[in-house]
Coordinates of N, CA and C and ligand atoms in Angstrom, one line a residue:
X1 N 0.8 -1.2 0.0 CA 0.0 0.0 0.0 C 0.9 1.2 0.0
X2 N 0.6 2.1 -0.9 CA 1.2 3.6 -0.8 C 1.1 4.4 0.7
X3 N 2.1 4.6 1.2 CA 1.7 5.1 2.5 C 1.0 6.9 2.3
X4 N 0.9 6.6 3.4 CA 0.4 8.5 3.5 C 0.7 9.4 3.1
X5 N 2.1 9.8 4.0 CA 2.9 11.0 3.3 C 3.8 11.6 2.1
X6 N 3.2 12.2 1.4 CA 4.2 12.1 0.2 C 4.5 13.6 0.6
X7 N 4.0 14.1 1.3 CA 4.4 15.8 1.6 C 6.1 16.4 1.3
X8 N 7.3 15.9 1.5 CA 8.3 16.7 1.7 C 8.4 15.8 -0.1
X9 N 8.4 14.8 -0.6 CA 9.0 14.6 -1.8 C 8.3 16.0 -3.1
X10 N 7.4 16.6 -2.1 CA 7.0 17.3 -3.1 C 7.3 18.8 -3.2
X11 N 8.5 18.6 -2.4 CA 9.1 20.0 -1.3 C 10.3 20.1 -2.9
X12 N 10.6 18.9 -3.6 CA 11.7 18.7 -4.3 C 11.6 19.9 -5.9
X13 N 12.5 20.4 -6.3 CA 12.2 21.1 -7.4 C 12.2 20.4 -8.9
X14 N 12.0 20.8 -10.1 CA 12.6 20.2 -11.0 C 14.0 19.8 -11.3
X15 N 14.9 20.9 -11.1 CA 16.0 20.8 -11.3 C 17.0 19.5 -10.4
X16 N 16.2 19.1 -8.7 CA 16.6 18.0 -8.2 C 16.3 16.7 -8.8
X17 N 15.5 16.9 -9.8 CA 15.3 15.3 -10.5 C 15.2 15.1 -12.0
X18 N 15.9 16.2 -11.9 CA 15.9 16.4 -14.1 C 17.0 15.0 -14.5
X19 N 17.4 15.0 -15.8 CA 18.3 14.3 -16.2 C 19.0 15.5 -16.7
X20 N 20.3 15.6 -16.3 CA 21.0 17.2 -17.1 C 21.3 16.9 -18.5
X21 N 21.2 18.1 -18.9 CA 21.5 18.7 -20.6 C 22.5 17.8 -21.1
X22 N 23.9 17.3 -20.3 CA 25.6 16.6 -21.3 C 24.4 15.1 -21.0
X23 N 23.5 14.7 -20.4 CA 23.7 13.1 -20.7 C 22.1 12.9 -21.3
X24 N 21.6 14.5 -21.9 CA 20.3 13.9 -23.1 C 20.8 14.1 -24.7
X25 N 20.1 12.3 -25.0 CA 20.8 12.7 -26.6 C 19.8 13.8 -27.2
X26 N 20.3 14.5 -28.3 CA 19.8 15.6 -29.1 C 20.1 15.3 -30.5
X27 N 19.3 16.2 -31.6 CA 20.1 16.6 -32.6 C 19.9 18.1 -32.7
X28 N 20.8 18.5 -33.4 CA 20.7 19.8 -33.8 C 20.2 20.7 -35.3
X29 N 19.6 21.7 -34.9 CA 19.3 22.2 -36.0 C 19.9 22.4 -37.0
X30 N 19.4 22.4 -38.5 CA 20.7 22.3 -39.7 C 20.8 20.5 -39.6
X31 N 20.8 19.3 -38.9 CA 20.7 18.2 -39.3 C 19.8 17.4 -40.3
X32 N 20.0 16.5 -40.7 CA 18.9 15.7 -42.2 C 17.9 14.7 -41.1
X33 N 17.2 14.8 -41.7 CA 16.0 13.9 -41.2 C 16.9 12.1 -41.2
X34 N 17.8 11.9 -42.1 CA 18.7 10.8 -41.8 C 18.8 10.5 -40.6
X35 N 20.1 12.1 -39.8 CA 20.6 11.9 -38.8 C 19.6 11.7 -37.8
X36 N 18.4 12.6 -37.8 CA 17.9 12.3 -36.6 C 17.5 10.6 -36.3
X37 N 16.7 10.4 -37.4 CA 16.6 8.3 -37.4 C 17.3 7.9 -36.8
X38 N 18.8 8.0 -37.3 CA 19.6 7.2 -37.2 C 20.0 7.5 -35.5
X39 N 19.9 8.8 -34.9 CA 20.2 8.9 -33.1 C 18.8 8.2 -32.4
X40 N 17.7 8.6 -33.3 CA 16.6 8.3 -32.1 C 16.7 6.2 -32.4
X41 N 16.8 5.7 -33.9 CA 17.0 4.2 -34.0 C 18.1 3.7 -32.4
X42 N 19.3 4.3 -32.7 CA 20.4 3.9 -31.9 C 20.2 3.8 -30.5
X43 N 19.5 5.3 -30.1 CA 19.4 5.0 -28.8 C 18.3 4.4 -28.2
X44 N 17.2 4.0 -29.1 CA 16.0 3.5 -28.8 C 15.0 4.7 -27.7
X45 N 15.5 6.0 -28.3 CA 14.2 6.6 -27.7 C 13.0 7.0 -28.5
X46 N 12.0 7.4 -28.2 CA 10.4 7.8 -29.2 C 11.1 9.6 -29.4
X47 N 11.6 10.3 -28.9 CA 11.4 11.6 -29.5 C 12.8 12.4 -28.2
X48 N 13.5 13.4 -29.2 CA 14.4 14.0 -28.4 C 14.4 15.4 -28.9
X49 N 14.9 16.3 -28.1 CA 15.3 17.9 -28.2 C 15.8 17.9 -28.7
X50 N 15.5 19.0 -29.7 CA 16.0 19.8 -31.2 C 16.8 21.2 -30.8
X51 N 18.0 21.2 -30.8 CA 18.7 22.0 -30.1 C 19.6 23.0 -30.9
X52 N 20.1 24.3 -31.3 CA 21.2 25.1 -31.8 C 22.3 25.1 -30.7
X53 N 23.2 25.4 -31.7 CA 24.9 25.8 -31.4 C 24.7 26.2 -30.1
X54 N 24.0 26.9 -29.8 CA 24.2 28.1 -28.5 C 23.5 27.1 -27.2
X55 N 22.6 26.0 -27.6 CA 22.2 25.0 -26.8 C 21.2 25.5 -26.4
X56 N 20.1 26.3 -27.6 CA 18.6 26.8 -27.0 C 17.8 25.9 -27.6
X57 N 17.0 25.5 -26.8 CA 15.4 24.4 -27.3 C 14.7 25.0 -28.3
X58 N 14.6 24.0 -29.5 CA 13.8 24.7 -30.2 C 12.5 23.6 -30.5
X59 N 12.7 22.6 -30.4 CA 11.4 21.7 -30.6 C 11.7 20.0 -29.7
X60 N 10.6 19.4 -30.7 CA 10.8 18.5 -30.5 C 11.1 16.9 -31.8
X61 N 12.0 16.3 -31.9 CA 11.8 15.0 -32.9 C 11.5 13.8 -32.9
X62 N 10.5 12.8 -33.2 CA 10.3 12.0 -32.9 C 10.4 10.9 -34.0
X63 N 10.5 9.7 -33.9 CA 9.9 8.9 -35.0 C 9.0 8.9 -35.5
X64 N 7.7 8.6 -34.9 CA 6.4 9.3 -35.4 C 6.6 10.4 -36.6
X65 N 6.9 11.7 -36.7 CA 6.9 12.3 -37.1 C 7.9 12.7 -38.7
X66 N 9.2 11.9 -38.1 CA 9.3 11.7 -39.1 C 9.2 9.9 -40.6
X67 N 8.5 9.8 -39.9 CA 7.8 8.7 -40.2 C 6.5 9.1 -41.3
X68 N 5.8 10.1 -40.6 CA 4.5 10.6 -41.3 C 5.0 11.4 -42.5
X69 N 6.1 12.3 -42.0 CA 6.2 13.1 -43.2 C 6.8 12.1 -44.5
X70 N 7.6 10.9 -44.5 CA 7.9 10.5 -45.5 C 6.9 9.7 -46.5
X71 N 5.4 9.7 -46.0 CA 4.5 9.2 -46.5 C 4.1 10.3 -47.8
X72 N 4.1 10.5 -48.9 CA 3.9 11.0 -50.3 C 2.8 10.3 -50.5
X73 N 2.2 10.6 -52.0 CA 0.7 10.4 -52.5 C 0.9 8.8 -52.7
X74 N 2.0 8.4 -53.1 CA 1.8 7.1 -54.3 C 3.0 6.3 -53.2
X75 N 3.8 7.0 -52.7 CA 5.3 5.9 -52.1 C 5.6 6.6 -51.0
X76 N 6.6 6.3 -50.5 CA 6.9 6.7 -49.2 C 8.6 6.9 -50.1
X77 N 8.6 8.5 -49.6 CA 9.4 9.1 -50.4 C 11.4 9.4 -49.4
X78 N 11.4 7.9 -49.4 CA 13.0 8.0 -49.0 C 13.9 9.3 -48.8
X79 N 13.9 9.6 -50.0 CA 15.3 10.6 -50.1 C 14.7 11.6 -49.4
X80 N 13.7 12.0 -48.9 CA 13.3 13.1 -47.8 C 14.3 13.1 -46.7
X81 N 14.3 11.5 -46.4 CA 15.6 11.9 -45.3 C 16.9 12.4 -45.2
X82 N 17.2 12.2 -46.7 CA 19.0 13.1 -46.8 C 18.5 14.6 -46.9
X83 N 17.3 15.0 -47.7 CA 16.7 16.1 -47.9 C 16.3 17.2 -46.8
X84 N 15.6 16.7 -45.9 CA 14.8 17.9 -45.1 C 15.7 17.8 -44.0
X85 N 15.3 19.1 -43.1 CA 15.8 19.2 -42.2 C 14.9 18.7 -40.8
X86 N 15.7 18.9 -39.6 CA 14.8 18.7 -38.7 C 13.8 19.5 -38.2
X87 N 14.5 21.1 -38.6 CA 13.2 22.2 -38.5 C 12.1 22.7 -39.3
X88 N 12.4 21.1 -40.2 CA 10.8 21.5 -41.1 C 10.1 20.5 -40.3
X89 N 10.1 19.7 -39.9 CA 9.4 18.7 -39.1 C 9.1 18.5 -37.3
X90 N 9.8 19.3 -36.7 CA 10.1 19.2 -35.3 C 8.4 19.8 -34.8
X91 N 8.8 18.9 -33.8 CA 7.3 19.8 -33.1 C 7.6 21.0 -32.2
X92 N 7.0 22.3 -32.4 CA 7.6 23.2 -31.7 C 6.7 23.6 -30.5
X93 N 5.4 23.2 -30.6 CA 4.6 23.0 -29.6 C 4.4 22.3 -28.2
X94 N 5.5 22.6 -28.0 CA 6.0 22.0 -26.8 C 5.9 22.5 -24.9
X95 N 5.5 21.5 -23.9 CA 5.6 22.0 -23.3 C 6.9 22.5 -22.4
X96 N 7.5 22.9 -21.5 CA 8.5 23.7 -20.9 C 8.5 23.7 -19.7
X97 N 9.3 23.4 -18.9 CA 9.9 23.8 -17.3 C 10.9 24.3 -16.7
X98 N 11.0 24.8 -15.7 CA 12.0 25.7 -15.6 C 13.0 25.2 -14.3
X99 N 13.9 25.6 -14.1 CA 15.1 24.6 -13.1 C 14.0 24.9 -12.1
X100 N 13.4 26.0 -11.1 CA 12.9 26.1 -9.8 C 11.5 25.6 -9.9
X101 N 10.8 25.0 -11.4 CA 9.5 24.7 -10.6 C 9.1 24.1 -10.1
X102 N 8.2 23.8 -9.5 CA 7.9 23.1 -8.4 C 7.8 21.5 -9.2
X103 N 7.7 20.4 -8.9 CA 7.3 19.0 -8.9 C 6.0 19.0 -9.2
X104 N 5.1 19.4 -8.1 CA 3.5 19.9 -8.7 C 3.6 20.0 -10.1
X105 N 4.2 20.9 -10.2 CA 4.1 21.7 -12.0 C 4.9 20.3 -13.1
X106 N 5.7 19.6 -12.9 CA 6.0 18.5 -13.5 C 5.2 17.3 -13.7
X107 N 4.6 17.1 -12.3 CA 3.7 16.0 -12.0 C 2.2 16.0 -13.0
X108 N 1.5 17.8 -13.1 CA 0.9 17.8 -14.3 C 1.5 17.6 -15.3
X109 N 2.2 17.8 -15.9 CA 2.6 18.0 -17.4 C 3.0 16.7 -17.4
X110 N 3.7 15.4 -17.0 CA 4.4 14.7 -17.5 C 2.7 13.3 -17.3
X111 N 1.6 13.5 -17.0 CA 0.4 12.9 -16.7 C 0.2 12.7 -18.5
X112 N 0.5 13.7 -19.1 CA 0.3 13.9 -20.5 C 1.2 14.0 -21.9
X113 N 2.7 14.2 -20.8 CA 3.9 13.6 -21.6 C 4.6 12.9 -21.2
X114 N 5.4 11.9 -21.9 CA 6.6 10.6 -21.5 C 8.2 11.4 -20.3
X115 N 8.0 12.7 -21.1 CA 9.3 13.2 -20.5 C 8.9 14.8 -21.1
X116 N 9.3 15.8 -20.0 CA 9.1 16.9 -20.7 C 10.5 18.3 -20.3
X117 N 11.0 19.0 -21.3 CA 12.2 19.7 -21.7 C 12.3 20.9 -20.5
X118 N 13.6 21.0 -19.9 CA 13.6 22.0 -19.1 C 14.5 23.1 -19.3
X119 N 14.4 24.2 -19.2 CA 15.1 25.6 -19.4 C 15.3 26.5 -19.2
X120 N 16.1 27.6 -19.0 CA 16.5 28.4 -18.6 C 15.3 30.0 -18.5
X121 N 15.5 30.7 -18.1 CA 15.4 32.4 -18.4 C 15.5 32.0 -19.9
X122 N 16.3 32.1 -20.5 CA 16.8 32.4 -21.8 C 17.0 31.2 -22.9
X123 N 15.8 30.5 -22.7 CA 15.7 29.7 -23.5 C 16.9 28.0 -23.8
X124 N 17.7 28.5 -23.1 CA 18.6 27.3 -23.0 C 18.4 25.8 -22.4
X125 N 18.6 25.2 -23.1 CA 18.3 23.3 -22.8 C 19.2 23.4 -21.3
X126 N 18.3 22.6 -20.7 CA 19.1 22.4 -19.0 C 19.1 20.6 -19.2
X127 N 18.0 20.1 -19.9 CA 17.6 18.8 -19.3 C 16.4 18.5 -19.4
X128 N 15.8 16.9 -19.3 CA 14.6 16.7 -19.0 C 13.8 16.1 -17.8
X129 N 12.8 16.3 -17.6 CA 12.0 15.5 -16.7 C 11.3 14.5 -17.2
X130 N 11.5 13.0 -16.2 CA 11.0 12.0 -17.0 C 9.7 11.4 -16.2
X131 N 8.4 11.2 -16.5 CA 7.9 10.3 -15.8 C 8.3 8.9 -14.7
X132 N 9.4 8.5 -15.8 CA 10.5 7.5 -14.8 C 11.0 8.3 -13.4
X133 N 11.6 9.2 -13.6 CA 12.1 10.0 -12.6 C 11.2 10.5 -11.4
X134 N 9.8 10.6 -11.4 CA 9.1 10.9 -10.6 C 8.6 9.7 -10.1
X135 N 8.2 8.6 -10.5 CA 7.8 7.4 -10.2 C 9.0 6.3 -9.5
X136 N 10.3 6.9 -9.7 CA 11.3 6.6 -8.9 C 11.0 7.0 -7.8
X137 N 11.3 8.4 -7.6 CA 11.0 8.9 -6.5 C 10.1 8.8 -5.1
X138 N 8.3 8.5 -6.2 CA 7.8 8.0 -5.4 C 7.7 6.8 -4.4
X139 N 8.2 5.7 -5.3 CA 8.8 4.8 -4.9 C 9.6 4.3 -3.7
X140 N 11.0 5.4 -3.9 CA 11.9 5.0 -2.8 C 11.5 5.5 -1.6
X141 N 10.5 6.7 -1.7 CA 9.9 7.4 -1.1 C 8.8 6.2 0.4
X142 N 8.1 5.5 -0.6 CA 7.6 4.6 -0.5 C 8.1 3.6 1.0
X143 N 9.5 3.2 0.0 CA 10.0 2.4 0.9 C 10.4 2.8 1.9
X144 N 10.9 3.8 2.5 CA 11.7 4.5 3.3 C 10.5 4.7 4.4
X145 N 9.4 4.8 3.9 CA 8.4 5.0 5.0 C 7.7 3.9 5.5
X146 N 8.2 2.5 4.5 CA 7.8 1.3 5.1 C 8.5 0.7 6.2
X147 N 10.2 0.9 5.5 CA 10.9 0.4 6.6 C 11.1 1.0 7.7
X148 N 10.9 2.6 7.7 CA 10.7 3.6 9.4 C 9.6 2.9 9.9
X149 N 8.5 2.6 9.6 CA 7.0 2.0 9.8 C 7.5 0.6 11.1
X150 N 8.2 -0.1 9.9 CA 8.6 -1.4 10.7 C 9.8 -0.9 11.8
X151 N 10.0 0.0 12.3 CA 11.4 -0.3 13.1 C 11.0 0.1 14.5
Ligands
AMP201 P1 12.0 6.9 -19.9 O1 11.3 7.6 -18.8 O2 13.5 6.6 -19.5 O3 11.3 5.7 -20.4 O4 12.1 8.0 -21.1 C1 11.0 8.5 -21.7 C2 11.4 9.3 -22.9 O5 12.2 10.4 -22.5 C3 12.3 8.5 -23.9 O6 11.5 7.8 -24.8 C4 13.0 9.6 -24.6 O7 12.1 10.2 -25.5 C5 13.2 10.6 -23.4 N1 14.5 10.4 -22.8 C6 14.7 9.7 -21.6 N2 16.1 9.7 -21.3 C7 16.7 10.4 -22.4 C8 18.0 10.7 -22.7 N3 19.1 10.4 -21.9 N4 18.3 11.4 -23.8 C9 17.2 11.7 -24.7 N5 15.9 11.5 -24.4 C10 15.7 10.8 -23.3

């Protein structure tokens, strides 16, 4: 059974349980729809931050999407992937967190996404927040109040 208190895990910020900016894969803007495949196939993730030089967020890439775009009237038009870029395709509708928000504020948003992008004042990639990451949390959370429980 989930115990009672979850009160202080929720004292935690985003920035205490992000994954930081050097250990999320990305591509960058100006890349081919190739390259992205070929990062999101490798690492086996569904969709990662679309990022510039300077390391500001600008969308999002997933398989899905570029999956859809290579669908044409009559074939599924290959050479789009050496072709397009990733900022004709990225999703830019994205939601957003900031290093001090609250957990509250993650706990909504990630109900509705897998993992969601966090950043600066000035638009710079910090990192993401993952559903995993909160569900960890609760977890050890969990346990720590079973085993005080029993002692
Ligand atoms: P997870 O919670 O680990 O299952 O991750 C959910 C989603 O978050 C993945 O499918 C990716 O889209 C994204 N993600 C998680 N970790 C990373 C990472 N290190 N680099 C890039 N994207 C990630």
């Amino acid at each position: 059974m989930i115990s009672k208190d979850i009160g202080d895990i929720m004292d935690a910020t985003i920035k205490d349980l992000m994954i930081p900016g050097d250990k999320v894969a990305h591509v960058q803007i100006g890349n081919n729809l190739e390259h992205a495949l070929l990062v999101l196939t490798k690492t086996g993730y569904t969709a990662i931050p679309v990022l510039d030089p300077t390391f500001k967020l600008h969308g999002l890439i997933g398989m899905n999407l570029i999956m859809d775009n290579l669908f044409g009237l009559e074939r599924i038009e290959f050479e789009k992937l050496e072709n397009m870029k990733v900022e004709e395709v990225m999703n830019t509708e994205i939601p957003r967190l900031f290093l001090n928000d609250s957990l509250e504020k993650g706990l909504d948003l990630v109900v509705n996404h897998n993992f969601v992008c966090v950043q600066n004042d000035e638009n710079v990639f910090e990192g993401i927040f993952t559903r995993r990451a909160i569900l960890k949390q609760l977890k050890n959370h969990n346990e720590k109040l079973k085993n005080s429980d029993n002692v």
